[in-house]
Coordinates of C-alpha atoms in Angstrom, one line a residue:
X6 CA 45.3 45.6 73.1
X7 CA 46.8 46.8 69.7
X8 CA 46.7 43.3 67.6
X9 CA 48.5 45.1 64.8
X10 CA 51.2 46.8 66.9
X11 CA 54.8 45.4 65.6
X12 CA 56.5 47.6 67.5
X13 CA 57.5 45.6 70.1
X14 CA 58.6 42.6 67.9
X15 CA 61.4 41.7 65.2
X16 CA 60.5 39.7 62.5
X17 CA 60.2 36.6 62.2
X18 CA 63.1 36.5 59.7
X19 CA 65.4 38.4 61.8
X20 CA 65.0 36.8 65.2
X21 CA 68.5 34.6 65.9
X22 CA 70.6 32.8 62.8
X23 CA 67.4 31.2 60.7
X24 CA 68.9 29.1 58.3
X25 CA 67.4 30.8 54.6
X26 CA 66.0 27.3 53.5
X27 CA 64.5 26.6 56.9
X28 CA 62.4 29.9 57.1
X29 CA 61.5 29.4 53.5
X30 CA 60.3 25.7 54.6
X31 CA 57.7 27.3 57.0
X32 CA 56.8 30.0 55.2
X33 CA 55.8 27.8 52.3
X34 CA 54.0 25.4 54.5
X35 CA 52.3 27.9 56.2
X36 CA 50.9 28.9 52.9
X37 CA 49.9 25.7 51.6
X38 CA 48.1 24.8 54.7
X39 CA 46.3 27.8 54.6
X40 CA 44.9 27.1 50.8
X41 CA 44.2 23.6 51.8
X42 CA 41.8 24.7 54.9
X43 CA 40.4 27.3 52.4
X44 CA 39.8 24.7 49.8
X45 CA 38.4 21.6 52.1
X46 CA 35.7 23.9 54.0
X47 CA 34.7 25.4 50.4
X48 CA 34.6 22.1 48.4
X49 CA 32.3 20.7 51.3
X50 CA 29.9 23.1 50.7
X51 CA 29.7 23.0 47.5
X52 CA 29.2 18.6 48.0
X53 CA 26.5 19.8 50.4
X54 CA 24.4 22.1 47.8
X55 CA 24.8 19.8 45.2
X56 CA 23.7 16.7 47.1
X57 CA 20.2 17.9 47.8
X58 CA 18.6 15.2 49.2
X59 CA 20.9 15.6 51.9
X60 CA 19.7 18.0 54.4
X61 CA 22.9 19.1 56.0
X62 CA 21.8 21.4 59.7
X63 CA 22.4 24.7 59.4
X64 CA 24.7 25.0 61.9
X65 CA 27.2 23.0 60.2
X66 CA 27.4 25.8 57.7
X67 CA 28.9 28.0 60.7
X68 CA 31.2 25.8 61.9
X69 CA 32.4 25.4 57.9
X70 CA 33.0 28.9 57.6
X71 CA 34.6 29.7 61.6
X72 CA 37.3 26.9 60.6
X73 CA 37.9 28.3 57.1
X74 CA 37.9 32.1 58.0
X75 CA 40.5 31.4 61.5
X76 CA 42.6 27.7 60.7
X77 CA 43.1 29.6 56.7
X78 CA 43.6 32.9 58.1
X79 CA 45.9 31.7 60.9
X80 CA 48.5 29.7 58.6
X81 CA 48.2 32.7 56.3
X82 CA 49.2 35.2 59.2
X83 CA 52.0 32.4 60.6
X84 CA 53.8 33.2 56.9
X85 CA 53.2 36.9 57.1
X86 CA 54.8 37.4 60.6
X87 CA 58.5 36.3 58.8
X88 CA 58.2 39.6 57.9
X89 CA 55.7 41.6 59.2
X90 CA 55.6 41.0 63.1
X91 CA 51.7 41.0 64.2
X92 CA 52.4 38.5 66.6
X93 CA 49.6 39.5 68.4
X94 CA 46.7 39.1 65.8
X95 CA 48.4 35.7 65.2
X96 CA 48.4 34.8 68.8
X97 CA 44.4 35.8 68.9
X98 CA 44.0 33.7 65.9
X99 CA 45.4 30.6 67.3
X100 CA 43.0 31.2 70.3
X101 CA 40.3 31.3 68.3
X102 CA 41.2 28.2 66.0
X103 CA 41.6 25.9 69.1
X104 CA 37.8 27.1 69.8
X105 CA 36.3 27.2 67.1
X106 CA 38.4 23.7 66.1
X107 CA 37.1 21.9 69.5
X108 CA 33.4 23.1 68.8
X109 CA 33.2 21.8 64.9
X110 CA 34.9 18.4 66.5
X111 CA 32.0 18.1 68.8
X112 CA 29.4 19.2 66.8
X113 CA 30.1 17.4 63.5
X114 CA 31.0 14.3 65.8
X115 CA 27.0 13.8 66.0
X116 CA 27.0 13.1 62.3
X117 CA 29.7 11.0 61.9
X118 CA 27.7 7.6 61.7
X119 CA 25.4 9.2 59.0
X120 CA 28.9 10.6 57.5
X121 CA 29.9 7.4 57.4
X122 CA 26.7 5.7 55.2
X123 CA 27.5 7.6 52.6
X124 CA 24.1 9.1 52.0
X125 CA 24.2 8.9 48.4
X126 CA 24.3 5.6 47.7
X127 CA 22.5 4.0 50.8
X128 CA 19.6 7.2 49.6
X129 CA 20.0 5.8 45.8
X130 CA 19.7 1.8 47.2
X131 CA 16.8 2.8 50.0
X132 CA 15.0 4.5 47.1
X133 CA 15.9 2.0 44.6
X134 CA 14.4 -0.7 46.7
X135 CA 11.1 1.2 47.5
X136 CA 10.6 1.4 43.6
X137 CA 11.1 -2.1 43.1
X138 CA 9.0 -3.2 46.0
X139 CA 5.9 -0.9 44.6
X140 CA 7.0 -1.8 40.8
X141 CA 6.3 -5.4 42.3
X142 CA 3.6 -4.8 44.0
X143 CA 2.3 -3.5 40.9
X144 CA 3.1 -6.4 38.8
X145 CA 1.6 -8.9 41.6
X146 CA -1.5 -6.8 41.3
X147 CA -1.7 -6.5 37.4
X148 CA -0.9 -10.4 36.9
X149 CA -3.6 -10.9 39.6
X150 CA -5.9 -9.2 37.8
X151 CA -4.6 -10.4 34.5
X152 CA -5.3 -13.6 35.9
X153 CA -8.8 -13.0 36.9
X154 CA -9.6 -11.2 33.6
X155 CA -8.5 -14.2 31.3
X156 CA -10.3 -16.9 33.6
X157 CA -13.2 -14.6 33.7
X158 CA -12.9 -14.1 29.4
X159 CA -12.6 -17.7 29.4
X160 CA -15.6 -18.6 31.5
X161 CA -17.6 -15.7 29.0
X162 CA -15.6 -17.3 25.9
X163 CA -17.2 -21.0 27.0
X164 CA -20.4 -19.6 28.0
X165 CA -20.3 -17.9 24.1
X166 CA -19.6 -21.5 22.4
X167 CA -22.2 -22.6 25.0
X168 CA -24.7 -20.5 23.4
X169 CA -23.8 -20.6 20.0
X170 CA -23.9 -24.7 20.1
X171 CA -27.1 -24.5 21.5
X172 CA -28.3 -22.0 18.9
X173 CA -26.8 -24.0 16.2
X174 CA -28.6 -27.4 17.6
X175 CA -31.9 -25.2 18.6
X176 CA -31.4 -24.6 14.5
X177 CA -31.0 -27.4 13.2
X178 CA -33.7 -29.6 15.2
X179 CA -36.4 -26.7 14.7
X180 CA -35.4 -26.6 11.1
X181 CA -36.1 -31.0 11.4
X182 CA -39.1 -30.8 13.0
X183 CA -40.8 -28.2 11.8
X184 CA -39.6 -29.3 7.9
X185 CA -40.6 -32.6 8.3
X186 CA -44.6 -32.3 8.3
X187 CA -43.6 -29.3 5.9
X188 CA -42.9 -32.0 3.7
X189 CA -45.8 -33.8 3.7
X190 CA -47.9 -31.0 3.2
X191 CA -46.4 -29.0 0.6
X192 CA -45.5 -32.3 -1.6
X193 CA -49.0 -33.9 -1.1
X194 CA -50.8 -31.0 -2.0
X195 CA -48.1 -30.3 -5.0
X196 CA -49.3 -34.0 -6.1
X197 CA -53.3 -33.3 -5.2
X198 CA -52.7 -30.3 -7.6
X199 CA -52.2 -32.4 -10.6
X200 CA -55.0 -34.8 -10.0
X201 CA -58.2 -34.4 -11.4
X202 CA -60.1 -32.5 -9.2
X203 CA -63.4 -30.4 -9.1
X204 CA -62.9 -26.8 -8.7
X205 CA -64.3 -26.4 -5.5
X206 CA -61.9 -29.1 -4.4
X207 CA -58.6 -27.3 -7.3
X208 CA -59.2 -24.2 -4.8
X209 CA -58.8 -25.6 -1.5
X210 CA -55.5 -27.1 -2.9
X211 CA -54.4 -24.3 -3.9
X212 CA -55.0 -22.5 -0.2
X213 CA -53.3 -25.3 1.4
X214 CA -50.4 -25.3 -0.6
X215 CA -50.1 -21.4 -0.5
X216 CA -50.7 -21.3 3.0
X217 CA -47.7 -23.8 4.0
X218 CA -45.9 -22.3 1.2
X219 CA -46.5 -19.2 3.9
X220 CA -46.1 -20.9 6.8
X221 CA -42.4 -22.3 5.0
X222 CA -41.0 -18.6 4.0
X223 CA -41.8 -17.5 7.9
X224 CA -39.9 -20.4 9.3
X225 CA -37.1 -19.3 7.1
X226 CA -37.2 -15.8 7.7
X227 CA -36.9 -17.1 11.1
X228 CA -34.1 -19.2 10.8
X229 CA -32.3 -16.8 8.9
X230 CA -32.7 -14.1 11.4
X231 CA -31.1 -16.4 13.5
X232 CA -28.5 -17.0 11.4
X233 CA -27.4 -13.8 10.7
X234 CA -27.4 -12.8 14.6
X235 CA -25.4 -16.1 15.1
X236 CA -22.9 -15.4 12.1
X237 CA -23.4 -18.8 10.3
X238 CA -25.3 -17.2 7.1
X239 CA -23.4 -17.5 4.1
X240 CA -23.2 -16.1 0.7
X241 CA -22.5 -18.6 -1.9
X242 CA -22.1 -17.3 -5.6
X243 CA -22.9 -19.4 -8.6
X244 CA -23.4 -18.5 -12.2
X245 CA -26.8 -17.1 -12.5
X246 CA -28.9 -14.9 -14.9
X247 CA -30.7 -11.8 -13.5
X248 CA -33.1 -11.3 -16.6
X249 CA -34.2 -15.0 -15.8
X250 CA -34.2 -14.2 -12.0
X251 CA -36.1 -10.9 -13.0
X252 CA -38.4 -12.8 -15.4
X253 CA -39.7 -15.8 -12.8
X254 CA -39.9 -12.6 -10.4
X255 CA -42.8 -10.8 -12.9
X256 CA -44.0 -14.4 -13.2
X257 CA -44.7 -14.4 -9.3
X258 CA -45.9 -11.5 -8.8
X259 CA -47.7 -10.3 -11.8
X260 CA -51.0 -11.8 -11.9
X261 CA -51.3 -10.9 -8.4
X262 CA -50.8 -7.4 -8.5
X263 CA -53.1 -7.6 -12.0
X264 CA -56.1 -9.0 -10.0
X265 CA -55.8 -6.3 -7.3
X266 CA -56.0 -3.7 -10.0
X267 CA -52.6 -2.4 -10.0
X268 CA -50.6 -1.9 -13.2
X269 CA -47.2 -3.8 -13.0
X270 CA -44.4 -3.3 -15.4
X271 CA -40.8 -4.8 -15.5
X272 CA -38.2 -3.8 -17.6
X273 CA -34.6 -5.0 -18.1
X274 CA -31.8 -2.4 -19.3
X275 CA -30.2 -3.6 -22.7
X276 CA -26.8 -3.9 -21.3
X277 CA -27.7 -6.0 -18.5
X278 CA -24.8 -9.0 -19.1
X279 CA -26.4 -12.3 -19.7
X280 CA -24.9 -14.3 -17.0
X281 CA -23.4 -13.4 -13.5
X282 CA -21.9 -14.6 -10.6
X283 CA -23.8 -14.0 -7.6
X284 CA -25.6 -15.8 -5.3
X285 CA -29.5 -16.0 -7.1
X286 CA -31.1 -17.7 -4.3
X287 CA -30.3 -14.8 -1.7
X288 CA -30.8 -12.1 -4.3
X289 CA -34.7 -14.1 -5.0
X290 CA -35.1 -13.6 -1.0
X291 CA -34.6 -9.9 -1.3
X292 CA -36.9 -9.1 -4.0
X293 CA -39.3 -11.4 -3.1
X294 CA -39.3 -9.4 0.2
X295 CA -39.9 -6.2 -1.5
X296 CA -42.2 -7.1 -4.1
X297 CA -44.4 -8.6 -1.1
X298 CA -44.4 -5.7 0.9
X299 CA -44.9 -3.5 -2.7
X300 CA -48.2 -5.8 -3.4
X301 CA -49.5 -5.6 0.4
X302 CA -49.2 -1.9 0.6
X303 CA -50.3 -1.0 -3.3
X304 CA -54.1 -1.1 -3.7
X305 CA -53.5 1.6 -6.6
X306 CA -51.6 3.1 -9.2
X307 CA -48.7 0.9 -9.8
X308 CA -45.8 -1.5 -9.2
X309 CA -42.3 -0.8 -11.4
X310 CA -39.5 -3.2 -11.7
X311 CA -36.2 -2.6 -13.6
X312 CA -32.8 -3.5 -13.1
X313 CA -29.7 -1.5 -15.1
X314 CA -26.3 -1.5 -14.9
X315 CA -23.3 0.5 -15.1
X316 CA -19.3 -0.4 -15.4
X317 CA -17.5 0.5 -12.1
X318 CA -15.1 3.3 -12.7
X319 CA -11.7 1.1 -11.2
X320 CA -12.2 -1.6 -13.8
X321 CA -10.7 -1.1 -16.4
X322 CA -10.4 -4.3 -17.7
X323 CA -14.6 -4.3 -18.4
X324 CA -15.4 -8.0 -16.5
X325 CA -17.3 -6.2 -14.1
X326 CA -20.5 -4.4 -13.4
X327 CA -22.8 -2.3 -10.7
X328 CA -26.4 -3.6 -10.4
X329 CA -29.3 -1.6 -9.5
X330 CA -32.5 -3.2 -9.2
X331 CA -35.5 -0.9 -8.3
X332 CA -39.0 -1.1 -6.9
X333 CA -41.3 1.3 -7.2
X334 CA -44.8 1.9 -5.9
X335 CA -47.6 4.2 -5.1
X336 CA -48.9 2.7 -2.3
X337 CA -49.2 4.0 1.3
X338 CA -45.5 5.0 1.2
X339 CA -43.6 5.6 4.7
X340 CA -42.8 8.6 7.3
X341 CA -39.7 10.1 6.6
X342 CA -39.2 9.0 10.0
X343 CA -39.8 5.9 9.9
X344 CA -37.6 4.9 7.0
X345 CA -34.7 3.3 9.6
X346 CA -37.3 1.4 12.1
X347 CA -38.5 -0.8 9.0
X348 CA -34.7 -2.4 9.1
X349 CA -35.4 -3.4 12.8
X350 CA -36.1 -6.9 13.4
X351 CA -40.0 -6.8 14.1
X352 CA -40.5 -3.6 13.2
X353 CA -43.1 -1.8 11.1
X354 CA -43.9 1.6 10.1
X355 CA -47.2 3.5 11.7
X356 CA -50.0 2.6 9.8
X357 CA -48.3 -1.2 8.3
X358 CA -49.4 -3.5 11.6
X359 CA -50.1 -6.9 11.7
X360 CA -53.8 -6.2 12.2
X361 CA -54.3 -4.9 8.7
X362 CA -51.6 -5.6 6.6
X363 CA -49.8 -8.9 8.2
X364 CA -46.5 -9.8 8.3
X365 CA -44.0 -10.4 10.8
X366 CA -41.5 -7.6 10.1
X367 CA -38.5 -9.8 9.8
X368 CA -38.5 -9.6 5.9
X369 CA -36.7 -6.2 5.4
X370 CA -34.3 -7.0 8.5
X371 CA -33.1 -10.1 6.4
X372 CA -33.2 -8.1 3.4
X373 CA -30.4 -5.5 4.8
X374 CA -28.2 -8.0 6.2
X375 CA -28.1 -10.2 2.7
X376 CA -27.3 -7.1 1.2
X377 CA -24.8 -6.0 2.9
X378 CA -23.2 -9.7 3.2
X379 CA -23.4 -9.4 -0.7
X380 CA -21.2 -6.2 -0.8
X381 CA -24.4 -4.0 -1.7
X382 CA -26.8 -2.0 -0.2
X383 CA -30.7 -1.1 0.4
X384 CA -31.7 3.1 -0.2
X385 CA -34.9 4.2 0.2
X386 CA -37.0 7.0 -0.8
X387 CA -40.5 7.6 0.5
X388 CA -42.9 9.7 1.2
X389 CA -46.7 9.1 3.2
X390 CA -49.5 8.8 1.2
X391 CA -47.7 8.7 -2.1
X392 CA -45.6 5.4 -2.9
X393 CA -42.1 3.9 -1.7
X394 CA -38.8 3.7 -4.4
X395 CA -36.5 0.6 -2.8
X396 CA -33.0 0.2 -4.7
X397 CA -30.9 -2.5 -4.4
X398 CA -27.7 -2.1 -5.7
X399 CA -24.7 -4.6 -5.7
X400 CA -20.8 -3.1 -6.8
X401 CA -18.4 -5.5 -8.9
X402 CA -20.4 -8.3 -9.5
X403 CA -18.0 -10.7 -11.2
X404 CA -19.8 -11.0 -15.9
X405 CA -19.1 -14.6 -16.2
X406 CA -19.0 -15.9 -19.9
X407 CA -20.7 -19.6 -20.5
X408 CA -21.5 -21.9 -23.5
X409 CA -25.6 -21.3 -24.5
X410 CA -26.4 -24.8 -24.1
X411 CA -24.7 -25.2 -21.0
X412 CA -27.1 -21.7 -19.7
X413 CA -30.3 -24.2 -21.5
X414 CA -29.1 -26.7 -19.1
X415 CA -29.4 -24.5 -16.2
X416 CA -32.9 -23.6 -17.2
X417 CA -33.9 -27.7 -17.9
X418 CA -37.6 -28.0 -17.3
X419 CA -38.2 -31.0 -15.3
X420 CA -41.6 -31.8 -17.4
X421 CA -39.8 -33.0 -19.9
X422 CA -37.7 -35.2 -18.5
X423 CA -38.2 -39.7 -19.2
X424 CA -36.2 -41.9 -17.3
X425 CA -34.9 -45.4 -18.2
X426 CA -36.2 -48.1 -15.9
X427 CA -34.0 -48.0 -12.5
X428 CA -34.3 -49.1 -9.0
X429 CA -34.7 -46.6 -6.1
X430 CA -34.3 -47.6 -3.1
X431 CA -35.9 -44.7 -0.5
X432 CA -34.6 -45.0 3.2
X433 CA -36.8 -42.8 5.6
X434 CA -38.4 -43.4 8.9
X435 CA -41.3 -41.7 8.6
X436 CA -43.7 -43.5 6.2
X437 CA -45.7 -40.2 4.7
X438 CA -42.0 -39.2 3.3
X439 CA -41.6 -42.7 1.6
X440 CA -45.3 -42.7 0.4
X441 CA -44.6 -38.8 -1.2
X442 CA -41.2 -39.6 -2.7
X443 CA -43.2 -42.5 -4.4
X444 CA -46.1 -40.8 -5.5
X445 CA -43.9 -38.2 -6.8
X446 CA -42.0 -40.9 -9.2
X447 CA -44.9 -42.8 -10.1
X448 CA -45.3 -41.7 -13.5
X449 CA -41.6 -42.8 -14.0
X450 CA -40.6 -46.8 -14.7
X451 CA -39.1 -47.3 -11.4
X452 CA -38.6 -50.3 -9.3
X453 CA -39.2 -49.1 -5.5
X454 CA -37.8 -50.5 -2.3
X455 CA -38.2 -48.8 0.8
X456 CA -36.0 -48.9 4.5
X457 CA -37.0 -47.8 7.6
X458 CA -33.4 -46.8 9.3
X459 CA -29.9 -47.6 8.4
X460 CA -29.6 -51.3 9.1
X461 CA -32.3 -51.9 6.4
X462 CA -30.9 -49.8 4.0
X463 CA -27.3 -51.0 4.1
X464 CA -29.3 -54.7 3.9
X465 CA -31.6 -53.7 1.0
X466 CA -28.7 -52.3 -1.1
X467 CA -27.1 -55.2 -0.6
X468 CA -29.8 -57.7 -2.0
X469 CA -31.5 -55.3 -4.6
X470 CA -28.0 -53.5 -6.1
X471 CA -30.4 -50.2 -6.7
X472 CA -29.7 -47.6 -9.2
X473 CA -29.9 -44.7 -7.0
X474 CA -31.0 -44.5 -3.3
X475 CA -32.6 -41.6 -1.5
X476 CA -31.0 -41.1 2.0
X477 CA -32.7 -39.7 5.3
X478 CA -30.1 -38.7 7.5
X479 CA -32.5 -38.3 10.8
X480 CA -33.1 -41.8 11.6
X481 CA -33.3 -44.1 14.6
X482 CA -31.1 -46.8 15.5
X483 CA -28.4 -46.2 12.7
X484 CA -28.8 -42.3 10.9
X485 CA -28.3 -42.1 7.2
X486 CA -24.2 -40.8 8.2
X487 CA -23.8 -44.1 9.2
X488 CA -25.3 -46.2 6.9
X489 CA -23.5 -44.2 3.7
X490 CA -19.7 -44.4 5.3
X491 CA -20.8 -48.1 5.3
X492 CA -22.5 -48.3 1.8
X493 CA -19.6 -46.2 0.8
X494 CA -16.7 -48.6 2.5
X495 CA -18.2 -51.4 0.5
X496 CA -16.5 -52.6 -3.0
X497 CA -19.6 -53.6 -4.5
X498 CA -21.6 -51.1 -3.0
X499 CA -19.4 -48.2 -3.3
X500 CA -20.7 -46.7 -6.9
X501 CA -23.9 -46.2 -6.1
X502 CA -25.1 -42.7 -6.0
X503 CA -27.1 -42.1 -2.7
X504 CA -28.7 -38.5 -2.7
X505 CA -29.1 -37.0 1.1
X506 CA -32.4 -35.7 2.2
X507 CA -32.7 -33.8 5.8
X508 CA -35.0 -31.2 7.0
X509 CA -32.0 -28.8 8.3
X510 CA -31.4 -25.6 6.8
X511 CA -27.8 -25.5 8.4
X512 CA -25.1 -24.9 5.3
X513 CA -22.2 -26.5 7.6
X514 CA -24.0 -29.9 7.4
X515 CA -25.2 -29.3 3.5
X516 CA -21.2 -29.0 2.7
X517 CA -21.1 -31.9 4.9
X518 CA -23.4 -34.3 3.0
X519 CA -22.4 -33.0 -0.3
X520 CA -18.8 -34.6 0.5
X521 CA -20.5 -37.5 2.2
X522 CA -23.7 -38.3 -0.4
X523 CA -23.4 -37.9 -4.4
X524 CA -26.3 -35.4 -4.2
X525 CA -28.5 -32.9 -1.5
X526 CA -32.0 -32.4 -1.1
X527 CA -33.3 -30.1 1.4
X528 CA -37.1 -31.2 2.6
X529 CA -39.7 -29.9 1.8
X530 CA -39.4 -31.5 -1.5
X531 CA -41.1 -30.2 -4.6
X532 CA -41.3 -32.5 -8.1
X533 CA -38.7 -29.5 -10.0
X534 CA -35.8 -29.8 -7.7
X535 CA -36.1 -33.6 -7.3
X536 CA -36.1 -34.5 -11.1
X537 CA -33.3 -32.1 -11.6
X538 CA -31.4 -33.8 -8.8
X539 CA -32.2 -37.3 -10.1
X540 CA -31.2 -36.3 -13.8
X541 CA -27.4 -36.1 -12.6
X542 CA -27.7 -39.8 -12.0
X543 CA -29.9 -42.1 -13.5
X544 CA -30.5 -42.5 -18.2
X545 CA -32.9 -40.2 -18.9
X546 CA -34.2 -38.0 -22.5
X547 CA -34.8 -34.7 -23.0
X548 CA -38.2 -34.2 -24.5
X549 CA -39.0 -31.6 -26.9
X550 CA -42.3 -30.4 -26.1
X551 CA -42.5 -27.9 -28.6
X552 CA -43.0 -30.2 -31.5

């Protein structure tokens, strides 16, 4: 069969009387139609390859392209024949739109429902949701863990406290107990000292006292190791001179390192300010350290000390200064490599043991860490066999400018001190304390009256009106805390300076009872500090032993 053969056919347009608006009518619909089933089979495919999440069966495609090629083409050829007669390819075309039309009804029939979800949006939601679910999951999970992290920080953060309480108590009665017969010893032997003995009995003395001297610096190397490993050491500066500090230093150390043979020599750079703020007592510690270790491991040559300093290059305004103390020696010296373990807590360089030498190999440990807390620094240079070279060196310590006389003041030597008559009024419940705090005033005009806790003394103050009262704070049945706030609550009473003795070397409970008490002594007592303590309260002269 000839599909293109016309010669059997009239046109369309000729066939019968066709109205001219009417043929026009079909030829124009025939044409549209075919564009639109064109256009719908193409803008499907084009939704399916831009959709990819939506896998659209390949034999879809097919069925896309059978109804675009014959329902497009048919229409296309019904518009033609009003012309051109192939009614023959037209009829064939119509054939094979009813097939191919049935088939694509029946096949895309199956994915109707999944038409009908609108895959985008119910794929967007189904996917949405799954996020959520595992974002949820994951939060559930993280807070858990959250959870488990901050009760388990909190259980590490109590245990901490825990610790550090007990450390801090462990402290403070360590520092009571062990102080306390400190006390007796040190200040009994400080008063055998000055009695008339026989040389013999001058020299035992002397090794008693030296020995708990000894025995005291240990327990507060101790303590301060603690301390610093605890965070509760301080640095507290006060106006202070270094050629003083320097001075009592030589006055240590000197005849010492004289008797061993060893040639010591301090000197003290010219521009060295006069007075400076800085804490003395921790800056004594250091060189005391050094200087011991310089005499222990010196049996020849020498022993320098010198300080200098130098005006920091970002201070323009002059008020500060760089110190730099050095030690120098020509004893055993140290290993190059053994320079860092003599920081260590407990350590000691080959050849500097216990056995021989002593020590407990805290000293330099300390030493570092006051240092450092004082904004300076320890170098060292050595070399075996042939001496050490320790520098300290501190960066903008603070010149402070002060009145002479008030610097004498600073320096008062407690020898020359007379008191008025005045009664003292000692609370402690130990009775060797009392007895010592006596036998070191006795040479004074003083009325004594003694208490043996904090119910007596708040009774004895009381009846006798004392001029001063000494204060244990460690006492049974009422401490020295409570009998003060009540001493102190009292009208009549109130006036009365009470100076606070304890045997802890904690600084939280020496700001404590320097707010509570009008003065602080920390045990073991010696005659100096006492008088000087004792001169802030009570009539007293100055004496001028010179004359």
């Amino acid at each position: 069969m000839n599909f293109f053969d016309i010669s059997r056919f009239p046109a369309r347009w000729n066939c019968g009387t066709w109205p001219e608006y009417l043929g026009w009518m079909h030829i124009i619909s025939d044409v549209l139609t075919a564009l639109a089933y064109f256009a719908i089979p193409t803008l499907i495919i084009i939704f399916i390859r831009k959709r990819k999440e939506w896998k659209c069966p390949a034999l879809l495609y097919l069925f896309i392209i059978a109804m675009f090629c014959a329902c497009g083409l048919t229409h296309l050829i019904e518009a033609i024949i009003f012309w051109y007669p192939i009614y023959p390819l037209g009829g064939v075309m119509k054939v094979i739109t009813a097939i191919v039309s049935i088939i694509a009804v029946i096949v895309i029939f199956k994915f109707v429902p999944k038409a009908l979800e609108i895959p985008a949006i119910v794929d967007a939601n189904r996917i949405l949701e799954v996020k959520v679910r595992e974002r949820t999951d994951q939060l559930e999970a993280q807070s858990a863990e959250l959870r488990r992290s901050n009760l388990k920080l909190q259980q590490q953060t109590e245990k901490a406290n825990y610790a550090n309480r007990s450390k801090s108590e462990f402290l403070a009665n360590m520092s009571h107990e062990i102080r306390t017969p400190m006390n007796a010893i040190l200040g009994f032997s400080e008063l055998m000292e000055r009695m008339d003995l026989d040389d013999k009995s001058q020299q035992f003395v002397k090794r008693i006292r030296s020995s708990g001297k000894s025995l005291l610096n240990l327990i507060n190397e101790i303590l301060d190791l603690a301390k610093v490993e605890a965070g509760k050491l301080k640095i507290h500066c006060t106006p202070a001179e270094p050629r003083v500090l320097l001075e009592e230093i030589r006055c240590l150390f000197e005849q010492k390192i004289i008797e061993y043979g060893v040639a010591f020599k301090l000197e003290i750079d010219e521009h060295v300010p006069k007075l400076l703020m800085y804490d003395e007592g921790r800056l004594r510690q250091v060189l005391v350290n050094i200087l011991s270790n310089a005499t222990k491991f010196t049996s020849e040559g020498y022993i320098h000390l010198d300080i200098k300093s130098s005006t920091p290059q970002d201070d323009p305004q002059e008020n500060r200064v760089d110190l730099t103390i050095t030690v120098e020696d020509s004893g055993i010296g140290i290993a190059q490599d053994q320079v860092d373990d003599i920081f260590e807590a407990f350590g000691q360089a080959h050849g500097q043991g216990v056995t021989e030498y002593g020590g407990t190999g805290l000293g330099l440990s300390i030493s570092k860490s006051l240092m450092e807390m004082m904004g300076g620094r320890i170098k060292v240079e050595s070399e075996l066999g042939k001496g050490s070279i320790f520098q300290l060196e501190l960066f903008g310590v603070e010149i402070v400018t002060i009145d002479d006389r008030e610097i004498e003041a600073v320096r008062l030597e407690p020898d020359t001190v007379n008191f008025a008559p005045a009664k003292i009024l000692i609370v402690d419940d130990m009775d060797f304390n009392r007895e010592l705090l006596r036998s070191f005033l006795e040479p004074y005009h003083f009325e004594f009256y003694e208490a043996h806790d904090g119910f007596e003394a708040v009774e004895q103050a009381k009846i006798q009106r004392p001029d001063l009262i000494f204060m244990d704070m460690i006492m049974p049945k009422m401490n020295g805390y409570e009998a003060t706030g009540i001493i102190r609550n009292d009208q009549e009473l109130a006036n009365i300076p009470i100076i606070a003795l304890t045997a802890s070397a904690l600084k939280a409970e020496e700001i404590v009872l320097r707010e509570l008490c009008s003065g602080y002594l920390c045990k073991p007592l010696d005659l100096s500090r006492l008088l000087n303590e004792m001169i802030k309260f009570l009539d007293h002269e100055i004496l001028d032993l010179s004359q």
